[in-house]
Short mmCIF file of C-alpha atoms in Angstrom, two decimals:
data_model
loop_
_atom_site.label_atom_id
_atom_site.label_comp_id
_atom_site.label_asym_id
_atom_site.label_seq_id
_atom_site.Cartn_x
_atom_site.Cartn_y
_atom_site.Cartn_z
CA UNK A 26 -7.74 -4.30 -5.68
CA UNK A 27 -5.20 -6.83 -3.80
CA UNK A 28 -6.15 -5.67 -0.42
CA UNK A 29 -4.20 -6.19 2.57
CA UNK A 30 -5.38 -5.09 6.10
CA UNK A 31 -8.14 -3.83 8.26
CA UNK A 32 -11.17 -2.41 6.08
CA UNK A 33 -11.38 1.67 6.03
CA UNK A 34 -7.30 1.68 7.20
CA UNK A 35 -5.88 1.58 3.37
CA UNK A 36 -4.73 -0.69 1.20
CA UNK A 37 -1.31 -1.44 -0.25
CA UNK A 38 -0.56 -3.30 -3.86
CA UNK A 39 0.14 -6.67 -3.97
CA UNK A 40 1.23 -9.53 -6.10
CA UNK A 41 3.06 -10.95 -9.02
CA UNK A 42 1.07 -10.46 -12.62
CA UNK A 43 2.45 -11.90 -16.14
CA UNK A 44 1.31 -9.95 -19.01
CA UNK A 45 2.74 -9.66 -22.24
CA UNK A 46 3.64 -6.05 -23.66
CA UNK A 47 2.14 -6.01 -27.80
CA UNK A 48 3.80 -4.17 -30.41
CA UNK A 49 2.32 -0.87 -30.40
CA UNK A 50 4.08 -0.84 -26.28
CA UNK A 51 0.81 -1.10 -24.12
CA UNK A 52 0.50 -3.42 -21.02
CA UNK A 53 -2.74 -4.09 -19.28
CA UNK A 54 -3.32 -3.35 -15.54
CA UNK A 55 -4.88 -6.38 -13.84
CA UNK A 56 -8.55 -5.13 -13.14
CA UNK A 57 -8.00 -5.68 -10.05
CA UNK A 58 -4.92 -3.11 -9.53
CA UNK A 59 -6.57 -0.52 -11.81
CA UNK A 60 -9.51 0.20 -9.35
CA UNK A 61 -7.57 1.81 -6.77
CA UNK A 62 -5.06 3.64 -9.43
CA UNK A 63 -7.34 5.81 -11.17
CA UNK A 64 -8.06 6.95 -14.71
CA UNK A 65 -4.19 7.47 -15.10
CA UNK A 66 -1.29 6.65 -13.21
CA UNK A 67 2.43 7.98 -13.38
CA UNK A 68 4.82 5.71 -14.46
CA UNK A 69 9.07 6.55 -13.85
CA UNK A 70 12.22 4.89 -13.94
CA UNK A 71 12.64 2.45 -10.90
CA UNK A 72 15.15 0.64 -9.02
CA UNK A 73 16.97 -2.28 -10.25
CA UNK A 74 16.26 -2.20 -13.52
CA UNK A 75 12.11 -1.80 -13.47
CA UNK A 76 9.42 0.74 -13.79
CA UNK A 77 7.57 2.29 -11.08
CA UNK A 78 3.98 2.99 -11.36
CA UNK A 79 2.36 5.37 -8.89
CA UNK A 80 -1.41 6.46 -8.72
CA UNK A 81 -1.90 10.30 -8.63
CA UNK A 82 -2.48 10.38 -4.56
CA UNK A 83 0.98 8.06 -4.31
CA UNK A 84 2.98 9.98 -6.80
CA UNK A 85 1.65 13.57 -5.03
CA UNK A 86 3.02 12.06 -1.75
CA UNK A 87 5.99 11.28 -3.27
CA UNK A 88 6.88 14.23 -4.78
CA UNK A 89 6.23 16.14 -1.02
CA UNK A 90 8.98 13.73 0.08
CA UNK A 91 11.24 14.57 -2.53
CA UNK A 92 11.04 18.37 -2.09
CA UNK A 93 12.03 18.25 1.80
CA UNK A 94 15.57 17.01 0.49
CA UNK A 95 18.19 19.80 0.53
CA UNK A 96 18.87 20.51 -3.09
CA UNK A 97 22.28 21.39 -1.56
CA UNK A 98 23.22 17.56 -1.84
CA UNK A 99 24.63 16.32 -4.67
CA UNK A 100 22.36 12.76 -4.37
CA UNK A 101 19.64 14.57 -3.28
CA UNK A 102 19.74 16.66 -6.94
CA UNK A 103 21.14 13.07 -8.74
CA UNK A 104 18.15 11.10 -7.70
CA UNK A 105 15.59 14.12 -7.86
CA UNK A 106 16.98 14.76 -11.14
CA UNK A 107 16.96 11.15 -12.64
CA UNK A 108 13.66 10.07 -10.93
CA UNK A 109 11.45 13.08 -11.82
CA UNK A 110 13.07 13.19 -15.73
CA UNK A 111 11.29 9.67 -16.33
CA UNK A 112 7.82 10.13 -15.33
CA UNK A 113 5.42 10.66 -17.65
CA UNK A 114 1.35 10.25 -16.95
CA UNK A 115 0.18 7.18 -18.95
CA UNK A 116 -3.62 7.00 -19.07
CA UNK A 117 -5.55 3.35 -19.25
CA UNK A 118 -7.40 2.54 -22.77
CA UNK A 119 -10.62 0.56 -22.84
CA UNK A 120 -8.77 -2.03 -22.54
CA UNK A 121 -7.12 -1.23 -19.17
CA UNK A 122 -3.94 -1.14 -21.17
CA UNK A 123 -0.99 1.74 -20.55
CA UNK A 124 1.32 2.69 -23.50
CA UNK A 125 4.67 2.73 -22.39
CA UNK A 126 7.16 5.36 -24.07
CA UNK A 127 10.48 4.10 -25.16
CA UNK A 128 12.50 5.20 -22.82
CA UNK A 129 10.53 3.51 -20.34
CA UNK A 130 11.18 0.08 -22.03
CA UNK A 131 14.51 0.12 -23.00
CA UNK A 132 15.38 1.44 -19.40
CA UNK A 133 13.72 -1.80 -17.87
CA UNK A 134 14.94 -4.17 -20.67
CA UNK A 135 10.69 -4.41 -21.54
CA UNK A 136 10.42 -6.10 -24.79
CA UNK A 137 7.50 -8.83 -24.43
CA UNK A 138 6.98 -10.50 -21.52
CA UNK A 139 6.98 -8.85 -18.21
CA UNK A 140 5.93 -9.17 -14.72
CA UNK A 141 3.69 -6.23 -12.53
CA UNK A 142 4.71 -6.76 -8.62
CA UNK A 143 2.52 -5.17 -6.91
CA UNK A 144 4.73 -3.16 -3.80
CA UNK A 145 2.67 -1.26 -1.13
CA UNK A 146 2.18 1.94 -2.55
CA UNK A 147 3.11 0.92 -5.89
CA UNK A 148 3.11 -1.13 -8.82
CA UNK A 149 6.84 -2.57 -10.21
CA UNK A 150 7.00 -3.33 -14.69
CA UNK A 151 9.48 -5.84 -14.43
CA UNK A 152 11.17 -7.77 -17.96
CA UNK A 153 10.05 -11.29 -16.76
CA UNK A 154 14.09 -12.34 -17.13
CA UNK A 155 14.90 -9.31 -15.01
CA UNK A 156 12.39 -10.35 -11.98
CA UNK A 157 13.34 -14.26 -12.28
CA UNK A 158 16.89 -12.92 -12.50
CA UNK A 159 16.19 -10.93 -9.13
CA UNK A 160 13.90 -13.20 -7.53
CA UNK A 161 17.03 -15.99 -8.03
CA UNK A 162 19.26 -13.76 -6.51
CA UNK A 163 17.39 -12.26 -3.76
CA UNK A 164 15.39 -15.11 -2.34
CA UNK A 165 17.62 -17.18 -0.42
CA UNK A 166 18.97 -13.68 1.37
CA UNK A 167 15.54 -13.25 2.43
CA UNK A 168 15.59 -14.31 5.74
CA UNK A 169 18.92 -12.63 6.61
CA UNK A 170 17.58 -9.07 5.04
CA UNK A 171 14.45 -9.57 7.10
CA UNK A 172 16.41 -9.53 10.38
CA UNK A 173 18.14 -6.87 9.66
CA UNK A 174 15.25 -4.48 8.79
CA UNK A 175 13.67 -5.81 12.09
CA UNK A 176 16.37 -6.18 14.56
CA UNK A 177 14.64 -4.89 17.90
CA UNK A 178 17.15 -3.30 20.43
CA UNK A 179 16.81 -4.94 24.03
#
């Protein structure tokens, strides 16, 4: 487990993992990452291009979120819709490996080598020229999205 923070107050997902996806679709989990997931983990279409991978606790919580939004909105039912459609349980071999379904990879561009981010509550599948593609566009902004997110009123 990447851990980050006090001991008995949680953990969050961290870091940047290059694995290589083999021809029958499987990608290992880190060791590391697969302690705190579980035997199986959901795995659904992401943002920007990538696959999000939730453990069953993460996924349950949400899925709460998701049904507080008023199915009376038309992006409420769009995301709903598209982000519940893509997930599909994927359990670990004995090789810590998940088999990713089709869909999965073509939406993420997956077709060797690819990069697992690990992001708080969950883990990011990433085409490895899709991540160096965002990291290159996204890193020099960093500093400006940063103080936005943390702007303190005085």
């Amino acid at each position: 487990m990447e851990y980050c923070g006090e001991k008995g107050r949680g953990f969050m997902f961290m870091g940047e993992y290059h694995h290589s996806l083999d021809d029958k679709k499987r990608l290992i989990i880190p060791s590391k990452l697969r302690e705190d997931l579980g035997d199986y983990v959901i795995v659904t279409r992401g943002l920007e291009d990538c696959l999000f991978v939730y453990s069953q606790n993460a996924w349950n919580d949400i899925v709460n979120k998701l049904k507080t939004l008023p199915f009376t909105k038309k992006d409420a039912r769009s995301f709903t819709r598209l982000f519940l459609s893509g997930a599909t349980v994927c359990e670990f071999d004995k090789q810590g490996r998940i088999t990713l379904k089709e869909p999965h990879t073509n939406y993420a561009s997956l077709i060797k080598d690819c990069v697992i981010v690990g992001v708080n509550d969950r883990l990011e599948i990433w085409s490895k020229t899709n991540w160096d593609n965002y990291f290159s566009n996204n890193k020099e902004s960093m500093s400006d999205v940063a103080d936005h997110l943390f702007e303190v009123d005085l």
